[in-house]
Coordinates of C-alpha atoms and ligand atoms in Angstrom, one line a residue:
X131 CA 106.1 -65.2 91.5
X132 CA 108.8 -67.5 90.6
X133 CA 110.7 -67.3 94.0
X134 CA 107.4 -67.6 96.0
X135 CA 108.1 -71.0 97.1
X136 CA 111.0 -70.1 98.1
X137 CA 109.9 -67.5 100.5
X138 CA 107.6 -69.8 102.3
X139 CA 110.0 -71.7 104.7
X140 CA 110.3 -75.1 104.4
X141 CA 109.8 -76.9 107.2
X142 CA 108.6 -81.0 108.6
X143 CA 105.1 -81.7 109.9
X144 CA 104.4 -85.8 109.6
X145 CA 101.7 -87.3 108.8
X146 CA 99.8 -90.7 109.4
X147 CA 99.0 -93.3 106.6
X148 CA 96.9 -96.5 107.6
X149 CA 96.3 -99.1 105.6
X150 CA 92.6 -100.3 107.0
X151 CA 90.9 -103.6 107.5
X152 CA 93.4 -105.1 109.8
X153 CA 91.9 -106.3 113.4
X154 CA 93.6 -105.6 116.0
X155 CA 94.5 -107.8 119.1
X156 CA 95.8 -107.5 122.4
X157 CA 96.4 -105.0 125.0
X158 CA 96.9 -101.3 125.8
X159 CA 97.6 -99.3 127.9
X160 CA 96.3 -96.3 129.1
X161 CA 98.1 -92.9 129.8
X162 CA 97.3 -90.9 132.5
X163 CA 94.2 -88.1 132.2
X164 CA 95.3 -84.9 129.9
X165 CA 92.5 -82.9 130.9
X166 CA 92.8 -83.6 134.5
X167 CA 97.1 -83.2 134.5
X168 CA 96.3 -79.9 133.1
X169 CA 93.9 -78.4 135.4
X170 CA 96.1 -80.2 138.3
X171 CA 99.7 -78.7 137.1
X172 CA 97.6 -75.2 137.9
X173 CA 96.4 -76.4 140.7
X174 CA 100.1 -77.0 142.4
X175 CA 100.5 -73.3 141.9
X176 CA 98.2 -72.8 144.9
X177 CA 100.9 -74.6 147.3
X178 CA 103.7 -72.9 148.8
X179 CA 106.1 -76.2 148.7
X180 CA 106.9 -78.4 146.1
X181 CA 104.5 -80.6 144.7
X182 CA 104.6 -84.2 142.5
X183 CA 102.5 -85.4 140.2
X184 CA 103.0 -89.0 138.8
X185 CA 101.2 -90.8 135.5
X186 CA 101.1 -87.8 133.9
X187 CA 100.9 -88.1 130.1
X188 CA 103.6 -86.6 127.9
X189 CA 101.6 -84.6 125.2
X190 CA 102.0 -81.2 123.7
X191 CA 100.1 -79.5 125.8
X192 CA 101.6 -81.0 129.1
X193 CA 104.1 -79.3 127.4
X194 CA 102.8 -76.0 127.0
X195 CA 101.3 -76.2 130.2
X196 CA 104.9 -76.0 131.5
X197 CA 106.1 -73.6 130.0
X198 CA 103.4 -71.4 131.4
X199 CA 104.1 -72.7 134.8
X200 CA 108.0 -72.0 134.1
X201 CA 107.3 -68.0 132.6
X202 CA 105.6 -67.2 136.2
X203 CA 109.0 -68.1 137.5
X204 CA 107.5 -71.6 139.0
X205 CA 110.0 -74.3 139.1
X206 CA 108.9 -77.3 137.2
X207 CA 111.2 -80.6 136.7
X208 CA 109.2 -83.4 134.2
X209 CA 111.2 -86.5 134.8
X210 CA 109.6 -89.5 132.5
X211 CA 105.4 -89.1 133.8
X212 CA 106.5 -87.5 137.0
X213 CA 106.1 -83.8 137.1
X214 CA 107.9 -82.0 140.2
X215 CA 106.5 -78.4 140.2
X216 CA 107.8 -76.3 143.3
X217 CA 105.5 -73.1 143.4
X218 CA 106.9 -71.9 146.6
X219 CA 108.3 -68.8 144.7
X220 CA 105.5 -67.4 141.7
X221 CA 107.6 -64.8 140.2
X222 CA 105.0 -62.8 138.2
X223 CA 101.8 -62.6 138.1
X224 CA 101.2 -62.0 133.8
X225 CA 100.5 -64.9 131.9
X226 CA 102.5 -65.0 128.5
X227 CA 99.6 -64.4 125.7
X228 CA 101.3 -66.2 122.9
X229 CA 101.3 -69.5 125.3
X230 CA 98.0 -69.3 126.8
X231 CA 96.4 -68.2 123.4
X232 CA 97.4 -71.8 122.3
X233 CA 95.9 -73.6 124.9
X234 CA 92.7 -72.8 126.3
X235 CA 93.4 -74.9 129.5
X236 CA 95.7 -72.7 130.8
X237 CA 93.2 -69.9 131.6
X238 CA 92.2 -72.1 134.7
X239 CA 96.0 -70.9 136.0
X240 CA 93.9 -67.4 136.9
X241 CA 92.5 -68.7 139.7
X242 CA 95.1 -69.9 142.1
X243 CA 97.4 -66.9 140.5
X244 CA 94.9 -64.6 142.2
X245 CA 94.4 -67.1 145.4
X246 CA 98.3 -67.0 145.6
X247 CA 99.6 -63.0 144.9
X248 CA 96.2 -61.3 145.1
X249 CA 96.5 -60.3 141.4
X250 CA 96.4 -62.2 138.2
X251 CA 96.6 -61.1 134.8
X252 CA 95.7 -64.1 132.0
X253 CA 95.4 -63.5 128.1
X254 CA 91.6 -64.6 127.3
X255 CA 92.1 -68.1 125.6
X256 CA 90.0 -67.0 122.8
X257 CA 88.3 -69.2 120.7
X258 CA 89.4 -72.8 119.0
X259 CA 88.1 -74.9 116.2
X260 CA 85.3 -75.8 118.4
X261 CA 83.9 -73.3 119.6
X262 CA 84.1 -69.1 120.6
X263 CA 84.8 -71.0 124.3
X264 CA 84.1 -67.8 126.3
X265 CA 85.2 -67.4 130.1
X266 CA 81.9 -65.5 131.6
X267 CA 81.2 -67.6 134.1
X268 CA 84.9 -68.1 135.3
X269 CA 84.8 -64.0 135.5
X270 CA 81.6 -64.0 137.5
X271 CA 82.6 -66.4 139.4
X272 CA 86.1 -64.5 140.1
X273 CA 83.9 -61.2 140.7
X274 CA 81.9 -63.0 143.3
X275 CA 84.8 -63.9 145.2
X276 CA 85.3 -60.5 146.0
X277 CA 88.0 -60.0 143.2
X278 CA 87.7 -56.9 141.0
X279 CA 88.2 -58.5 137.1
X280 CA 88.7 -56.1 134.0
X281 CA 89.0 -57.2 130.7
X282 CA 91.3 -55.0 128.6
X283 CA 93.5 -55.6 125.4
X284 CA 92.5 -58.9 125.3
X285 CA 94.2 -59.5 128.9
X286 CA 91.7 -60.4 131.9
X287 CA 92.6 -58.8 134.9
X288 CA 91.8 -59.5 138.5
X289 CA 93.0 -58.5 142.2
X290 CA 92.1 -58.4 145.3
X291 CA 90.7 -54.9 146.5
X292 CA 89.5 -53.2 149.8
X293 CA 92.8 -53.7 151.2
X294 CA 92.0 -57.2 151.6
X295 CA 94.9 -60.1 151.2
X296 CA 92.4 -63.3 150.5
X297 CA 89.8 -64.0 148.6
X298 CA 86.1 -63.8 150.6
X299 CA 83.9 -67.3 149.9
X300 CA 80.5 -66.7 148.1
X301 CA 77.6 -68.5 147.1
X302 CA 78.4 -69.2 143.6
X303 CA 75.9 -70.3 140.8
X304 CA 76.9 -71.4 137.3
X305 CA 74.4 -70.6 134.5
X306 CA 76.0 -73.5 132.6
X307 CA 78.2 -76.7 134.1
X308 CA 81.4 -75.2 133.1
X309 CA 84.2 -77.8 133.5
X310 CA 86.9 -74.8 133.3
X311 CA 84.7 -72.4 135.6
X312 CA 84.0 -75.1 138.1
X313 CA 88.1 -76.0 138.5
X314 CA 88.7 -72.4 138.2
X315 CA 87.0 -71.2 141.3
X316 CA 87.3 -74.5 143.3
X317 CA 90.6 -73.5 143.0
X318 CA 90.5 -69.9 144.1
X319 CA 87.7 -70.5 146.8
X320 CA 90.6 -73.3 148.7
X321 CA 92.9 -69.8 150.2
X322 CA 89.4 -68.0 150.4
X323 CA 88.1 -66.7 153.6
X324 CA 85.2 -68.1 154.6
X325 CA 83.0 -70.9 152.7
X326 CA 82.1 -71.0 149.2
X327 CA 79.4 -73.2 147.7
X328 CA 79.8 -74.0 143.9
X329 CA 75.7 -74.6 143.1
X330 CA 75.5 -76.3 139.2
X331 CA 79.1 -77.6 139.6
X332 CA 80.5 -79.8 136.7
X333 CA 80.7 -83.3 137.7
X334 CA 83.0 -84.7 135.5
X335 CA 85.7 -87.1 137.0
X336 CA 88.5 -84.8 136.4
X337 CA 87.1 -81.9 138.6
X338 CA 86.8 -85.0 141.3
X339 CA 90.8 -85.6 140.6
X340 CA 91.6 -81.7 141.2
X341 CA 89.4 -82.0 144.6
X342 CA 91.2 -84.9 145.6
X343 CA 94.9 -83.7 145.0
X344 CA 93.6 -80.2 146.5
X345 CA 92.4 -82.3 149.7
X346 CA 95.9 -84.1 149.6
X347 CA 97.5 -80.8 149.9
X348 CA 95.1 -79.7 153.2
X349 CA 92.4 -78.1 151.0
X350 CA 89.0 -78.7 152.7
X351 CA 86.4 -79.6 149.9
X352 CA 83.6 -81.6 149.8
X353 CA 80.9 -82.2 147.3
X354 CA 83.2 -82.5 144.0
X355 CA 81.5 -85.1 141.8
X356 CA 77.8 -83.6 142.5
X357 CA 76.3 -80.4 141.0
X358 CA 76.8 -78.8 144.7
X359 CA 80.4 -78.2 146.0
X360 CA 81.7 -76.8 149.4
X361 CA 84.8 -75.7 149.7
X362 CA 86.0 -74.0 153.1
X363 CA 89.2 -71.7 152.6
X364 CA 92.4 -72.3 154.2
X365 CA 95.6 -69.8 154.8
X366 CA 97.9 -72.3 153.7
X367 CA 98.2 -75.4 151.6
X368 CA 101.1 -78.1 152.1
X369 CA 102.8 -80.3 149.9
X370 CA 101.4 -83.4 148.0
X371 CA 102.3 -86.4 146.1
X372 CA 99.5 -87.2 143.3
X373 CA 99.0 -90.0 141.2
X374 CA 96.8 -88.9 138.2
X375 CA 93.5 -91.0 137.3
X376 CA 93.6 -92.9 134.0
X377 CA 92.0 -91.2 130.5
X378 CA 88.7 -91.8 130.3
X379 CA 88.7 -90.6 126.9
X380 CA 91.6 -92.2 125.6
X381 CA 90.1 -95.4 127.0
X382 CA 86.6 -95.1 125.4
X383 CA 88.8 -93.7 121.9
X384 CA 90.3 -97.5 121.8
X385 CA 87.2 -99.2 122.7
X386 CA 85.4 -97.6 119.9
X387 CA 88.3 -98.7 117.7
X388 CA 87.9 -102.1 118.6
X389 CA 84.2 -101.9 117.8
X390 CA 85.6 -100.3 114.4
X391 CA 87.4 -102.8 113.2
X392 CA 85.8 -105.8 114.8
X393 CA 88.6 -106.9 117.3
X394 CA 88.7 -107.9 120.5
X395 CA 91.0 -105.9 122.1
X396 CA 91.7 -105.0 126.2
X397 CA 92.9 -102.0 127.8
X398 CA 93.8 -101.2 131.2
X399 CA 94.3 -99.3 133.5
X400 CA 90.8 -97.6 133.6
X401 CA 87.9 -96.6 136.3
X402 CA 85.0 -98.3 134.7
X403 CA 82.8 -95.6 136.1
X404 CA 84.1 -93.0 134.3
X405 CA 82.9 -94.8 131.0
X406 CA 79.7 -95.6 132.2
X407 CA 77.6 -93.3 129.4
X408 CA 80.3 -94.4 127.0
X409 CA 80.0 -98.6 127.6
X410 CA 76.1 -97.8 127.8
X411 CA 76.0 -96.7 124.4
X412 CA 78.7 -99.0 122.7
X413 CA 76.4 -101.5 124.2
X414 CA 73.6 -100.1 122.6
X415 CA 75.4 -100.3 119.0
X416 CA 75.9 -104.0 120.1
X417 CA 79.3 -104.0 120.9
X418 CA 79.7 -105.6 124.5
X419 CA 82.5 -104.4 126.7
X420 CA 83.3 -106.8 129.8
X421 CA 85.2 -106.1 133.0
X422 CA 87.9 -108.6 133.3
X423 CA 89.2 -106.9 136.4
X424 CA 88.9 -104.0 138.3
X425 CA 90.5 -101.8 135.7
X426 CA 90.7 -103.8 132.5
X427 CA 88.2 -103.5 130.0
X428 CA 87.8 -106.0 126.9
X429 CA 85.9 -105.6 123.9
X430 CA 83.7 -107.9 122.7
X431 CA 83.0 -106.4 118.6
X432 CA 79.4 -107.1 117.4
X433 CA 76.8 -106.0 114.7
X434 CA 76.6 -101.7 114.5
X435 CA 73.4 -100.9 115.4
X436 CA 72.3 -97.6 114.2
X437 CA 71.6 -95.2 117.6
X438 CA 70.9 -91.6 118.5
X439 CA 73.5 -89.3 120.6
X440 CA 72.8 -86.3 122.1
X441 CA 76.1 -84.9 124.2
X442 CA 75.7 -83.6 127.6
X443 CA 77.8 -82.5 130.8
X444 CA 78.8 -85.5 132.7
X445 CA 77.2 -88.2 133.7
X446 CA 76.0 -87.4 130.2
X447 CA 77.4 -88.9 126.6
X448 CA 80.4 -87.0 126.4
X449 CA 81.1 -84.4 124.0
X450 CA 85.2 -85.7 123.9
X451 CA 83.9 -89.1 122.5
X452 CA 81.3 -87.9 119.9
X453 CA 83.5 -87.7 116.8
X454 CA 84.7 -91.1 117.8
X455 CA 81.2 -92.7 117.6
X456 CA 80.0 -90.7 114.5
X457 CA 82.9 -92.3 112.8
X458 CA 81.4 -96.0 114.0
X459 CA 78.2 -94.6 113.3
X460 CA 79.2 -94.6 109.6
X461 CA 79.0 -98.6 109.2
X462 CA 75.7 -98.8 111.0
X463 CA 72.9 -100.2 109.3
X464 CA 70.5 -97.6 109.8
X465 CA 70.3 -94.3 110.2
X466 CA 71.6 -92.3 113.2
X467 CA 70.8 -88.6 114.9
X468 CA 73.9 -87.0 116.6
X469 CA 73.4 -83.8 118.6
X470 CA 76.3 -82.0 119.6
X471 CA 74.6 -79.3 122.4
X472 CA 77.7 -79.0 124.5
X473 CA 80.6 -77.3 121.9
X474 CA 78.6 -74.6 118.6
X475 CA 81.5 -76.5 116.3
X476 CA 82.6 -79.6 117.1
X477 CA 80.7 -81.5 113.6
X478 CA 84.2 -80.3 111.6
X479 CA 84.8 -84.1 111.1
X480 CA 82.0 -84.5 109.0
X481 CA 83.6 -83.2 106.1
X482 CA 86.3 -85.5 106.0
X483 CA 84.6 -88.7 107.1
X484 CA 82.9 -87.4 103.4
X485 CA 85.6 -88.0 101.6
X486 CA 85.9 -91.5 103.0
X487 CA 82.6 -92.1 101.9
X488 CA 80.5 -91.5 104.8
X489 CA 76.7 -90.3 104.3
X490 CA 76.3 -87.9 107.2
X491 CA 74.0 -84.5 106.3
X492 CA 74.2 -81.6 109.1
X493 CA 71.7 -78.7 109.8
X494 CA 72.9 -77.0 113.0
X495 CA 74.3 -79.0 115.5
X496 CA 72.8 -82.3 114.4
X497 CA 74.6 -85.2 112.1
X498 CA 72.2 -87.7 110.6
X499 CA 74.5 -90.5 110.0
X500 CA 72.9 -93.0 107.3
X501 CA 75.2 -96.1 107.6
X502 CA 77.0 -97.7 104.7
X503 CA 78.6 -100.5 104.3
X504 CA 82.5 -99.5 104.3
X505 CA 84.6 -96.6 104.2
X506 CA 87.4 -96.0 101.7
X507 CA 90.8 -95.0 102.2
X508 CA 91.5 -91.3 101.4
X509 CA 93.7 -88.3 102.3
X510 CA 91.8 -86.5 105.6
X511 CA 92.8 -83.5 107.4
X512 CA 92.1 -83.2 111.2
X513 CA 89.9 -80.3 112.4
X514 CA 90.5 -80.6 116.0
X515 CA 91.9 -83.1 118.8
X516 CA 89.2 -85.7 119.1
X517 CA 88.4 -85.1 115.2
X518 CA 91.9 -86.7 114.7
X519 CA 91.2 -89.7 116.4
X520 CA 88.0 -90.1 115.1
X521 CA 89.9 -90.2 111.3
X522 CA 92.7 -92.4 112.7
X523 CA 90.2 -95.0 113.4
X524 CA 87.6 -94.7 110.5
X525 CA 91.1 -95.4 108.5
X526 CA 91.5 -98.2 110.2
X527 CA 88.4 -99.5 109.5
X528 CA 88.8 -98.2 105.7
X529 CA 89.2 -100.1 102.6
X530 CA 92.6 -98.8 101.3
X531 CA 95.5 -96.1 102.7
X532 CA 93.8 -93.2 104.4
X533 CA 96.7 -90.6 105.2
X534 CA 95.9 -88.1 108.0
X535 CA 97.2 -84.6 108.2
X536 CA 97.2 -82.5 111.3
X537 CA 98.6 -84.2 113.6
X538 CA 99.3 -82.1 115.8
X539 CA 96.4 -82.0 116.8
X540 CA 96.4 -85.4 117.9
X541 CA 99.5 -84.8 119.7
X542 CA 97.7 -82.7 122.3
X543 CA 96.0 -85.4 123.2
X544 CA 97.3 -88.8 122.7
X545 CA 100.3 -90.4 124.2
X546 CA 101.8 -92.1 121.4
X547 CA 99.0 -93.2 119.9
X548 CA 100.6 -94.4 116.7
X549 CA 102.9 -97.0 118.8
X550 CA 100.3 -98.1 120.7
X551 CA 98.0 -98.9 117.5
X552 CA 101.2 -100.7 116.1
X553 CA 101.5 -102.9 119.0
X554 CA 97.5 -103.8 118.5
X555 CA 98.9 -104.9 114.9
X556 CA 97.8 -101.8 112.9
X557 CA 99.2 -101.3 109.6
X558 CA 100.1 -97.6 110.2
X559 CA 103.0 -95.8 109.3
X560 CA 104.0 -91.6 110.7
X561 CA 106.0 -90.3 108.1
X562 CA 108.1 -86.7 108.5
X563 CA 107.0 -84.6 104.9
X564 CA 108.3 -81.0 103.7
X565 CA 105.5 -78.9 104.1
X566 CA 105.5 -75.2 102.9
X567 CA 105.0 -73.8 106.5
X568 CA 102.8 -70.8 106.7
X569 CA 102.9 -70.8 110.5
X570 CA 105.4 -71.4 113.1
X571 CA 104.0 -75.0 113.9
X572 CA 101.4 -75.4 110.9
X573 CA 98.8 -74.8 112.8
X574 CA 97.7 -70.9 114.1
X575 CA 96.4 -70.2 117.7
X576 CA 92.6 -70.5 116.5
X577 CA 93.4 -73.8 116.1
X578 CA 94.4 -74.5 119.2
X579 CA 91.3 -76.3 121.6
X580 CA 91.4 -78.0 124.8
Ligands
EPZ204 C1 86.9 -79.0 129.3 O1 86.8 -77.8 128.5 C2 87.8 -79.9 128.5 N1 89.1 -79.4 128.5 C3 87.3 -80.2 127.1 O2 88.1 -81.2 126.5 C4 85.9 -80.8 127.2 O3 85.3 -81.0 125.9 C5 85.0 -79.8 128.0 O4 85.5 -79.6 129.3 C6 83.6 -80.4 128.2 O5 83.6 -81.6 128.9 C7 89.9 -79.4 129.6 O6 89.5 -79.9 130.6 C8 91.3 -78.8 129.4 P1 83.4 -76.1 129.5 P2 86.2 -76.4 129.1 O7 83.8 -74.9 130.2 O8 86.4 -76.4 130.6 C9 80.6 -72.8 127.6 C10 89.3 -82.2 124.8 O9 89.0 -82.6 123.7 N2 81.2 -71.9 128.5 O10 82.7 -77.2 130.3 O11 86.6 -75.3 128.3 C11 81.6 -73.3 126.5 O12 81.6 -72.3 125.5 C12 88.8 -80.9 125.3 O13 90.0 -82.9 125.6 C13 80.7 -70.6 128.6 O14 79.7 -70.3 127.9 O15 84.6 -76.8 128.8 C14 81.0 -74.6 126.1 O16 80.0 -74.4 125.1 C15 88.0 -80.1 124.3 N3 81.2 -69.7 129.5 C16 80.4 -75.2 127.3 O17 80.3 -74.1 128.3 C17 82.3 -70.1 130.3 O18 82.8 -69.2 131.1 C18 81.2 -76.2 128.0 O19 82.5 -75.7 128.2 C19 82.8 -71.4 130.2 C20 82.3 -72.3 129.3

């Protein structure tokens, strides 16, 4: 026993202490959309010539997003927010399992690998901290396309059969408004023959963002945004040059922080009418958020009025910004009922807003927050990406030092979030510590969400 800490390998994770009560002021800026430069990095795979992507946002999983790209033999050059991925030349058609198991996102790559070589084999994500996140309905959808799928060993197989080189277009119906699903076989039905009609499409904005670079490179789609979307296939697909549309949830993340902490901060660039559901209900709370132009937002801080949340696809409250507002919910003055109906496990951060002091009870998918009057500073682990943010900011709001662990969790999904709270005038420090590392990057794959 005596050499057992010697066995475990030491190794440096860092972690993020915040000294809370400090308003903030002044500006920030906001990256580029992660969850739409994912889906669109597998969407260049789809184009026989080089493709660019600018404002894309330099997080971990942009990061393992390329290096899937790069182990199907794509060329990918990331030069600052630019990505330059030249998919003229797939060399294989397998997916690497021990990069797609740690991120979810990169399962949507199935659809233009089929769309592109007629076969595709992709690791099933598998599930995450939030959820069992199955891929039914991007398999069904794949089947209805005329492509014959197998699941075996854990790897999901599909090809084109019946001596037939493209996909045929279908009338497609999704039991559920899969974000994934609906970018999966949007993406397969653009080289399709024929039309396909997406009926129950997700509407987010970031299934809008893949239509439009798909349209810049000669895709013929119509409908993305709505629940119906028609996509007529094309042989071919050309080159494009795409600018990426601001985070949405990035943006409402900092809003909610200045409703936190009672400052008046502004943030641009954003598209206002991505945040309507998420404005609408800081509003509700009684924080006020004005449009000083076009795409800057300001927060005007107010009294935190207790409210109800239930998430939903969008235009719905979205589930990416519900840990966020159960950790302002915690300094309400009332008592508030949060539903979580779109993820089976995305209430983790419950536990740790605890420890700060919070009064939340679950039972099921429902949080009833009973406000109190202030948090306390204490050491927090995060759960999952959004779960993260919602501790970074609850510490900011906290009496004392709050030190977060996990961050790399919170490096999927922010851009340097700790720089940009420092130049709002947070007192927040990232520090490296020795860890005893039990896995290659602390965290294991069913960590991994997004
Ligand atoms: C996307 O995940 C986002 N990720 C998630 O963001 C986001 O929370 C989610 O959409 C909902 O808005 C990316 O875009 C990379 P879904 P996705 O398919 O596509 C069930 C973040 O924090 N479902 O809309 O995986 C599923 O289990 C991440 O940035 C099936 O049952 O979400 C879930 O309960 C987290 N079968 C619900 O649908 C399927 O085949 C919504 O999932 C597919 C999904």
């Amino acid at each position: 026993m005596a050499n057992e800490t010697a066995s475990l390998a030491e190794s440096t994770e860092s972690v993020l202490h915040i000294w809370g009560r400090k308003p903030l002021s002044g500006h920030v800026t906001i990256s580029g959309a992660k969850n739409a430069a994912l889906v669109l990095m597998a969407g260049a795979l789809l184009c026989p010539e080089q493709c660019r992507l600018r404002n894309v946002p330099n997080l971990l999983d942009i990061q393992r997003m390329g290096q899937i790209v790069r182990a199907l033999g794509v060329k990918l050059e990331q030069k600052g927010n630019t990505l330059e991925i030249d998919a003229s030349h797939i060399g294989q058609s397998q997916a690497p399992y021990e990069l797609v198991s740690q991120l979810r996102a990169s399962f949507f790559a199935i659809g233009p690998i089929l769309a592109r070589l007629g076969i595709a084999r992709v690791p099933l994500p598998g599930g995450c901290a939030i959820g069992a996140r199955p891929v039914d309905l991007h398999v069904r959808g794949l089947r209805a396309l005329g492509a014959d799928v197998q699941i075996q060993h854990g790897v999901v197989r599909a090809c084109i059969t019946g001596g037939r080189r493209r996909l045929q277009g279908a009338k497609i119906y999704l039991d559920y408004p899969s974000v994934g699903a609906t970018e999966t076989l949007m993406m397969a039905a653009t080289l399709a023959e024929g039309e396909t009609t997406i009926n129950n499409a997700a509407q987010e904005p970031e299934v809008v963002d893949l239509a439009n670079f798909c349209r810049a490179m000669g895709a013929k789609i119509q409908g993305a945004g709505t629940k119906t979307i028609r996509i007529v296939g094309v042989s071919r697909l050309h080159t494009a040059d795409y600018h990426i549309v601001p985070d949405r949830i990035e943006a409402g993340t900092f809003l909610v922080a200045g409703a936190m902490t009672q400052s008046q901060i502004s943030l641009s660039p954003v598209i206002p009418d991505h945040l309507t559901a998420t404005i609408a209900k800081l509003r509700a709370i009684g924080t006020q958020v004005v449009l000083e132009s076009p795409n800057t937002l300001r927060v005007v801080p107010g009294p935190i009025e207790a409210v109800d949340i239930e998430t939903q696809p969008y235009p719905g409250f979205p589930t990416d910004m519900q840990a966020q507002f159960m950790a302002l919910l915690t300094l309400s003055n009332g008592n508030s009922v949060i539903s979580e109906t779109v993820f089976e496990n995305r209430l983790r951060h419950v536990a740790e807003l605890q420890r700060m002091g919070a009064d939340i009870r679950v039972k099921g998918n429902i949080a009833v927050v009973r406000g109190v009057p202030m948090l306390s500073g204490a050491p927090v682990v995060a759960t999952d990406l959004r779960a993260s943010a919602a501790l970074a900011i609850a510490g900011l709001a906290a009496d004392g030092k709050t030190t977060v662990q996990g961050l790399h969790h919170l490096d999927r999904g922010y851009e340097n979030l700790t720089g940009k709270l420092l130049a709002l005038g947070a007192h927040i420090e990232r520090v490296s510590v020795a860890t005893s590392d039990k896995g290659s990057n602390g965290s294991t794959p069913s960590e991994s969400s997004s």
